[in-house]
């Protein structure tokens, strides 16, 4: 009984922290299998511009098959042309305020950042993924 209660509290803690995984069909179905997705939810337009510039100046995104999205209050910017609709991307936003999420090619949540964006930490998380390690060995 004690273990069951502990498991329930642990599950509630992860859900409250925004660590619940997206649906099994993929968080962004149109991109699953092709891209790793980084979605960033900006609080205001000025912050959205800064985040967009950070992505544009970051090396190593293309080699890791990353599609990035900055969701500002009025528009979405991305490095790909076929941007999913806002509703699909907003389903990735699990907390109020700023959040960045990393979704793997399998459509599952791999990392989440609150408060600030650390692109290098997200790239490091990708480099630890078994699929990315296989891809790097094949190149």
JSON list of C-alpha atoms in Angstrom, two decimals:
[
{"chain": "A", "resi": 1, "resn": "UNK", "atom": "CA", "xyz": [0.00, 0.00, 0.00]},
{"chain": "A", "resi": 2, "resn": "UNK", "atom": "CA", "xyz": [2.84, 2.36, 0.88]},
{"chain": "A", "resi": 3, "resn": "UNK", "atom": "CA", "xyz": [4.56, 1.65, -2.47]},
{"chain": "A", "resi": 4, "resn": "UNK", "atom": "CA", "xyz": [1.31, 2.30, -4.34]},
{"chain": "A", "resi": 5, "resn": "UNK", "atom": "CA", "xyz": [0.90, 5.65, -2.59]},
{"chain": "A", "resi": 6, "resn": "UNK", "atom": "CA", "xyz": [4.53, 6.56, -3.38]},
{"chain": "A", "resi": 7, "resn": "UNK", "atom": "CA", "xyz": [4.01, 5.66, -7.06]},
{"chain": "A", "resi": 8, "resn": "UNK", "atom": "CA", "xyz": [0.86, 7.79, -7.22]},
{"chain": "A", "resi": 9, "resn": "UNK", "atom": "CA", "xyz": [2.63, 10.79, -5.67]},
{"chain": "A", "resi": 10, "resn": "UNK", "atom": "CA", "xyz": [5.59, 10.34, -8.02]},
{"chain": "A", "resi": 11, "resn": "UNK", "atom": "CA", "xyz": [3.31, 10.20, -11.07]},
{"chain": "A", "resi": 12, "resn": "UNK", "atom": "CA", "xyz": [1.45, 13.32, -9.94]},
{"chain": "A", "resi": 13, "resn": "UNK", "atom": "CA", "xyz": [4.75, 15.14, -9.44]},
{"chain": "A", "resi": 14, "resn": "UNK", "atom": "CA", "xyz": [5.94, 14.38, -12.98]},
{"chain": "A", "resi": 15, "resn": "UNK", "atom": "CA", "xyz": [2.60, 15.42, -14.46]},
{"chain": "A", "resi": 16, "resn": "UNK", "atom": "CA", "xyz": [2.64, 18.69, -12.53]},
{"chain": "A", "resi": 17, "resn": "UNK", "atom": "CA", "xyz": [6.20, 19.40, -13.71]},
{"chain": "A", "resi": 18, "resn": "UNK", "atom": "CA", "xyz": [5.23, 19.05, -17.33]},
{"chain": "A", "resi": 19, "resn": "UNK", "atom": "CA", "xyz": [7.06, 15.77, -17.81]},
{"chain": "A", "resi": 20, "resn": "UNK", "atom": "CA", "xyz": [4.14, 13.80, -19.12]},
{"chain": "A", "resi": 21, "resn": "UNK", "atom": "CA", "xyz": [4.77, 12.25, -22.49]},
{"chain": "A", "resi": 22, "resn": "UNK", "atom": "CA", "xyz": [2.83, 13.21, -25.61]},
{"chain": "A", "resi": 23, "resn": "UNK", "atom": "CA", "xyz": [0.40, 10.77, -27.16]},
{"chain": "A", "resi": 24, "resn": "UNK", "atom": "CA", "xyz": [1.73, 7.53, -28.61]},
{"chain": "A", "resi": 25, "resn": "UNK", "atom": "CA", "xyz": [0.87, 8.69, -32.13]},
{"chain": "A", "resi": 26, "resn": "UNK", "atom": "CA", "xyz": [3.50, 11.43, -31.89]},
{"chain": "A", "resi": 27, "resn": "UNK", "atom": "CA", "xyz": [3.46, 14.95, -30.52]},
{"chain": "A", "resi": 28, "resn": "UNK", "atom": "CA", "xyz": [3.67, 16.42, -34.01]},
{"chain": "A", "resi": 29, "resn": "UNK", "atom": "CA", "xyz": [2.55, 13.56, -36.26]},
{"chain": "A", "resi": 30, "resn": "UNK", "atom": "CA", "xyz": [3.54, 15.26, -39.53]},
{"chain": "A", "resi": 31, "resn": "UNK", "atom": "CA", "xyz": [7.16, 15.53, -38.32]},
{"chain": "A", "resi": 32, "resn": "UNK", "atom": "CA", "xyz": [7.62, 12.24, -36.44]},
{"chain": "A", "resi": 33, "resn": "UNK", "atom": "CA", "xyz": [10.31, 10.03, -37.88]},
{"chain": "A", "resi": 34, "resn": "UNK", "atom": "CA", "xyz": [11.85, 12.89, -39.86]},
{"chain": "A", "resi": 35, "resn": "UNK", "atom": "CA", "xyz": [12.72, 15.58, -37.32]},
{"chain": "A", "resi": 36, "resn": "UNK", "atom": "CA", "xyz": [13.53, 16.13, -33.71]},
{"chain": "A", "resi": 37, "resn": "UNK", "atom": "CA", "xyz": [11.35, 19.04, -32.65]},
{"chain": "A", "resi": 38, "resn": "UNK", "atom": "CA", "xyz": [12.35, 21.91, -30.41]},
{"chain": "A", "resi": 39, "resn": "UNK", "atom": "CA", "xyz": [9.39, 24.14, -29.61]},
{"chain": "A", "resi": 40, "resn": "UNK", "atom": "CA", "xyz": [9.85, 27.32, -27.61]},
{"chain": "A", "resi": 41, "resn": "UNK", "atom": "CA", "xyz": [6.96, 29.31, -26.20]},
{"chain": "A", "resi": 42, "resn": "UNK", "atom": "CA", "xyz": [7.83, 32.99, -25.87]},
{"chain": "A", "resi": 43, "resn": "UNK", "atom": "CA", "xyz": [6.07, 35.27, -23.42]},
{"chain": "A", "resi": 44, "resn": "UNK", "atom": "CA", "xyz": [6.12, 38.31, -25.70]},
{"chain": "A", "resi": 45, "resn": "UNK", "atom": "CA", "xyz": [7.07, 39.39, -29.24]},
{"chain": "A", "resi": 46, "resn": "UNK", "atom": "CA", "xyz": [10.43, 40.86, -28.22]},
{"chain": "A", "resi": 47, "resn": "UNK", "atom": "CA", "xyz": [11.44, 37.61, -26.54]},
{"chain": "A", "resi": 48, "resn": "UNK", "atom": "CA", "xyz": [10.28, 35.65, -29.61]},
{"chain": "A", "resi": 49, "resn": "UNK", "atom": "CA", "xyz": [12.63, 37.67, -31.83]},
{"chain": "A", "resi": 50, "resn": "UNK", "atom": "CA", "xyz": [15.54, 37.02, -29.47]},
{"chain": "A", "resi": 51, "resn": "UNK", "atom": "CA", "xyz": [14.83, 33.29, -29.37]},
{"chain": "A", "resi": 52, "resn": "UNK", "atom": "CA", "xyz": [14.53, 33.15, -33.17]},
{"chain": "A", "resi": 53, "resn": "UNK", "atom": "CA", "xyz": [17.91, 34.85, -33.51]},
{"chain": "A", "resi": 54, "resn": "UNK", "atom": "CA", "xyz": [19.43, 32.38, -31.03]},
{"chain": "A", "resi": 55, "resn": "UNK", "atom": "CA", "xyz": [18.29, 29.45, -33.16]},
{"chain": "A", "resi": 56, "resn": "UNK", "atom": "CA", "xyz": [19.44, 31.07, -36.41]},
{"chain": "A", "resi": 57, "resn": "UNK", "atom": "CA", "xyz": [22.94, 31.58, -34.99]},
{"chain": "A", "resi": 58, "resn": "UNK", "atom": "CA", "xyz": [23.29, 28.12, -33.42]},
{"chain": "A", "resi": 59, "resn": "UNK", "atom": "CA", "xyz": [25.51, 25.66, -35.30]},
{"chain": "A", "resi": 60, "resn": "UNK", "atom": "CA", "xyz": [24.74, 21.95, -35.40]},
{"chain": "A", "resi": 61, "resn": "UNK", "atom": "CA", "xyz": [20.96, 22.02, -35.75]},
{"chain": "A", "resi": 62, "resn": "UNK", "atom": "CA", "xyz": [20.82, 20.71, -39.32]},
{"chain": "A", "resi": 63, "resn": "UNK", "atom": "CA", "xyz": [23.16, 17.78, -38.62]},
{"chain": "A", "resi": 64, "resn": "UNK", "atom": "CA", "xyz": [20.75, 16.60, -35.91]},
{"chain": "A", "resi": 65, "resn": "UNK", "atom": "CA", "xyz": [17.58, 16.82, -38.06]},
{"chain": "A", "resi": 66, "resn": "UNK", "atom": "CA", "xyz": [16.01, 19.51, -35.88]},
{"chain": "A", "resi": 67, "resn": "UNK", "atom": "CA", "xyz": [12.88, 21.42, -36.76]},
{"chain": "A", "resi": 68, "resn": "UNK", "atom": "CA", "xyz": [12.62, 24.35, -34.38]},
{"chain": "A", "resi": 69, "resn": "UNK", "atom": "CA", "xyz": [9.64, 26.56, -33.68]},
{"chain": "A", "resi": 70, "resn": "UNK", "atom": "CA", "xyz": [9.34, 29.79, -31.75]},
{"chain": "A", "resi": 71, "resn": "UNK", "atom": "CA", "xyz": [5.73, 30.46, -30.85]},
{"chain": "A", "resi": 72, "resn": "UNK", "atom": "CA", "xyz": [5.28, 34.14, -30.19]},
{"chain": "A", "resi": 73, "resn": "UNK", "atom": "CA", "xyz": [2.00, 35.80, -29.37]},
{"chain": "A", "resi": 74, "resn": "UNK", "atom": "CA", "xyz": [1.30, 36.75, -33.00]},
{"chain": "A", "resi": 75, "resn": "UNK", "atom": "CA", "xyz": [3.35, 34.41, -35.19]},
{"chain": "A", "resi": 76, "resn": "UNK", "atom": "CA", "xyz": [5.38, 31.24, -35.40]},
{"chain": "A", "resi": 77, "resn": "UNK", "atom": "CA", "xyz": [8.92, 31.25, -36.80]},
{"chain": "A", "resi": 78, "resn": "UNK", "atom": "CA", "xyz": [10.74, 28.11, -37.84]},
{"chain": "A", "resi": 79, "resn": "UNK", "atom": "CA", "xyz": [13.59, 26.71, -39.89]},
{"chain": "A", "resi": 80, "resn": "UNK", "atom": "CA", "xyz": [11.22, 24.56, -41.99]},
{"chain": "A", "resi": 81, "resn": "UNK", "atom": "CA", "xyz": [8.60, 25.59, -44.53]},
{"chain": "A", "resi": 82, "resn": "UNK", "atom": "CA", "xyz": [5.73, 23.27, -43.62]},
{"chain": "A", "resi": 83, "resn": "UNK", "atom": "CA", "xyz": [4.94, 24.56, -40.13]},
{"chain": "A", "resi": 84, "resn": "UNK", "atom": "CA", "xyz": [2.25, 22.59, -38.28]},
{"chain": "A", "resi": 85, "resn": "UNK", "atom": "CA", "xyz": [-0.78, 24.56, -37.16]},
{"chain": "A", "resi": 86, "resn": "UNK", "atom": "CA", "xyz": [-0.57, 26.54, -33.92]},
{"chain": "A", "resi": 87, "resn": "UNK", "atom": "CA", "xyz": [-3.03, 24.25, -32.11]},
{"chain": "A", "resi": 88, "resn": "UNK", "atom": "CA", "xyz": [-0.82, 21.19, -32.70]},
{"chain": "A", "resi": 89, "resn": "UNK", "atom": "CA", "xyz": [2.29, 22.97, -31.42]},
{"chain": "A", "resi": 90, "resn": "UNK", "atom": "CA", "xyz": [0.51, 24.52, -28.44]},
{"chain": "A", "resi": 91, "resn": "UNK", "atom": "CA", "xyz": [-0.33, 21.02, -27.18]},
{"chain": "A", "resi": 92, "resn": "UNK", "atom": "CA", "xyz": [3.39, 20.74, -26.36]},
{"chain": "A", "resi": 93, "resn": "UNK", "atom": "CA", "xyz": [3.16, 23.71, -23.97]},
{"chain": "A", "resi": 94, "resn": "UNK", "atom": "CA", "xyz": [2.45, 22.10, -20.62]},
{"chain": "A", "resi": 95, "resn": "UNK", "atom": "CA", "xyz": [3.20, 24.94, -18.19]},
{"chain": "A", "resi": 96, "resn": "UNK", "atom": "CA", "xyz": [2.34, 28.61, -17.91]},
{"chain": "A", "resi": 97, "resn": "UNK", "atom": "CA", "xyz": [5.02, 31.06, -18.94]},
{"chain": "A", "resi": 98, "resn": "UNK", "atom": "CA", "xyz": [8.22, 30.26, -20.82]},
{"chain": "A", "resi": 99, "resn": "UNK", "atom": "CA", "xyz": [8.96, 26.69, -21.78]},
{"chain": "A", "resi": 100, "resn": "UNK", "atom": "CA", "xyz": [11.16, 24.90, -24.30]},
{"chain": "A", "resi": 101, "resn": "UNK", "atom": "CA", "xyz": [10.51, 21.27, -25.19]},
{"chain": "A", "resi": 102, "resn": "UNK", "atom": "CA", "xyz": [12.51, 18.70, -27.12]},
{"chain": "A", "resi": 103, "resn": "UNK", "atom": "CA", "xyz": [10.55, 15.96, -28.86]},
{"chain": "A", "resi": 104, "resn": "UNK", "atom": "CA", "xyz": [12.42, 13.01, -30.34]},
{"chain": "A", "resi": 105, "resn": "UNK", "atom": "CA", "xyz": [11.88, 11.51, -33.77]},
{"chain": "A", "resi": 106, "resn": "UNK", "atom": "CA", "xyz": [9.70, 8.93, -32.01]},
{"chain": "A", "resi": 107, "resn": "UNK", "atom": "CA", "xyz": [7.29, 11.70, -30.96]},
{"chain": "A", "resi": 108, "resn": "UNK", "atom": "CA", "xyz": [8.08, 11.43, -27.25]},
{"chain": "A", "resi": 109, "resn": "UNK", "atom": "CA", "xyz": [9.13, 14.19, -24.88]},
{"chain": "A", "resi": 110, "resn": "UNK", "atom": "CA", "xyz": [12.90, 14.01, -24.31]},
{"chain": "A", "resi": 111, "resn": "UNK", "atom": "CA", "xyz": [13.60, 17.24, -22.41]},
{"chain": "A", "resi": 112, "resn": "UNK", "atom": "CA", "xyz": [11.89, 20.35, -21.12]},
{"chain": "A", "resi": 113, "resn": "UNK", "atom": "CA", "xyz": [13.34, 23.66, -19.97]},
{"chain": "A", "resi": 114, "resn": "UNK", "atom": "CA", "xyz": [11.61, 26.31, -17.89]},
{"chain": "A", "resi": 115, "resn": "UNK", "atom": "CA", "xyz": [12.71, 29.90, -17.46]},
{"chain": "A", "resi": 116, "resn": "UNK", "atom": "CA", "xyz": [15.36, 30.12, -20.16]},
{"chain": "A", "resi": 117, "resn": "UNK", "atom": "CA", "xyz": [16.62, 28.49, -23.33]},
{"chain": "A", "resi": 118, "resn": "UNK", "atom": "CA", "xyz": [19.83, 26.49, -23.31]},
{"chain": "A", "resi": 119, "resn": "UNK", "atom": "CA", "xyz": [20.25, 25.25, -26.89]},
{"chain": "A", "resi": 120, "resn": "UNK", "atom": "CA", "xyz": [23.55, 23.54, -26.12]},
{"chain": "A", "resi": 121, "resn": "UNK", "atom": "CA", "xyz": [21.93, 21.48, -23.34]},
{"chain": "A", "resi": 122, "resn": "UNK", "atom": "CA", "xyz": [19.24, 20.36, -25.80]},
{"chain": "A", "resi": 123, "resn": "UNK", "atom": "CA", "xyz": [21.90, 19.42, -28.37]},
{"chain": "A", "resi": 124, "resn": "UNK", "atom": "CA", "xyz": [23.79, 17.49, -25.69]},
{"chain": "A", "resi": 125, "resn": "UNK", "atom": "CA", "xyz": [20.57, 15.62, -24.82]},
{"chain": "A", "resi": 126, "resn": "UNK", "atom": "CA", "xyz": [20.12, 14.74, -28.49]},
{"chain": "A", "resi": 127, "resn": "UNK", "atom": "CA", "xyz": [23.70, 13.51, -28.77]},
{"chain": "A", "resi": 128, "resn": "UNK", "atom": "CA", "xyz": [23.04, 11.06, -25.91]},
{"chain": "A", "resi": 129, "resn": "UNK", "atom": "CA", "xyz": [20.07, 9.49, -27.72]},
{"chain": "A", "resi": 130, "resn": "UNK", "atom": "CA", "xyz": [20.77, 6.03, -29.18]},
{"chain": "A", "resi": 131, "resn": "UNK", "atom": "CA", "xyz": [19.24, 6.95, -32.56]},
{"chain": "A", "resi": 132, "resn": "UNK", "atom": "CA", "xyz": [21.47, 10.02, -32.87]},
{"chain": "A", "resi": 133, "resn": "UNK", "atom": "CA", "xyz": [24.53, 7.97, -31.96]},
{"chain": "A", "resi": 134, "resn": "UNK", "atom": "CA", "xyz": [23.65, 5.46, -34.71]},
{"chain": "A", "resi": 135, "resn": "UNK", "atom": "CA", "xyz": [23.15, 8.30, -37.19]},
{"chain": "A", "resi": 136, "resn": "UNK", "atom": "CA", "xyz": [26.53, 9.81, -36.30]},
{"chain": "A", "resi": 137, "resn": "UNK", "atom": "CA", "xyz": [28.27, 6.43, -36.78]},
{"chain": "A", "resi": 138, "resn": "UNK", "atom": "CA", "xyz": [26.66, 6.03, -40.21]},
{"chain": "A", "resi": 139, "resn": "UNK", "atom": "CA", "xyz": [28.02, 9.37, -41.45]}
]
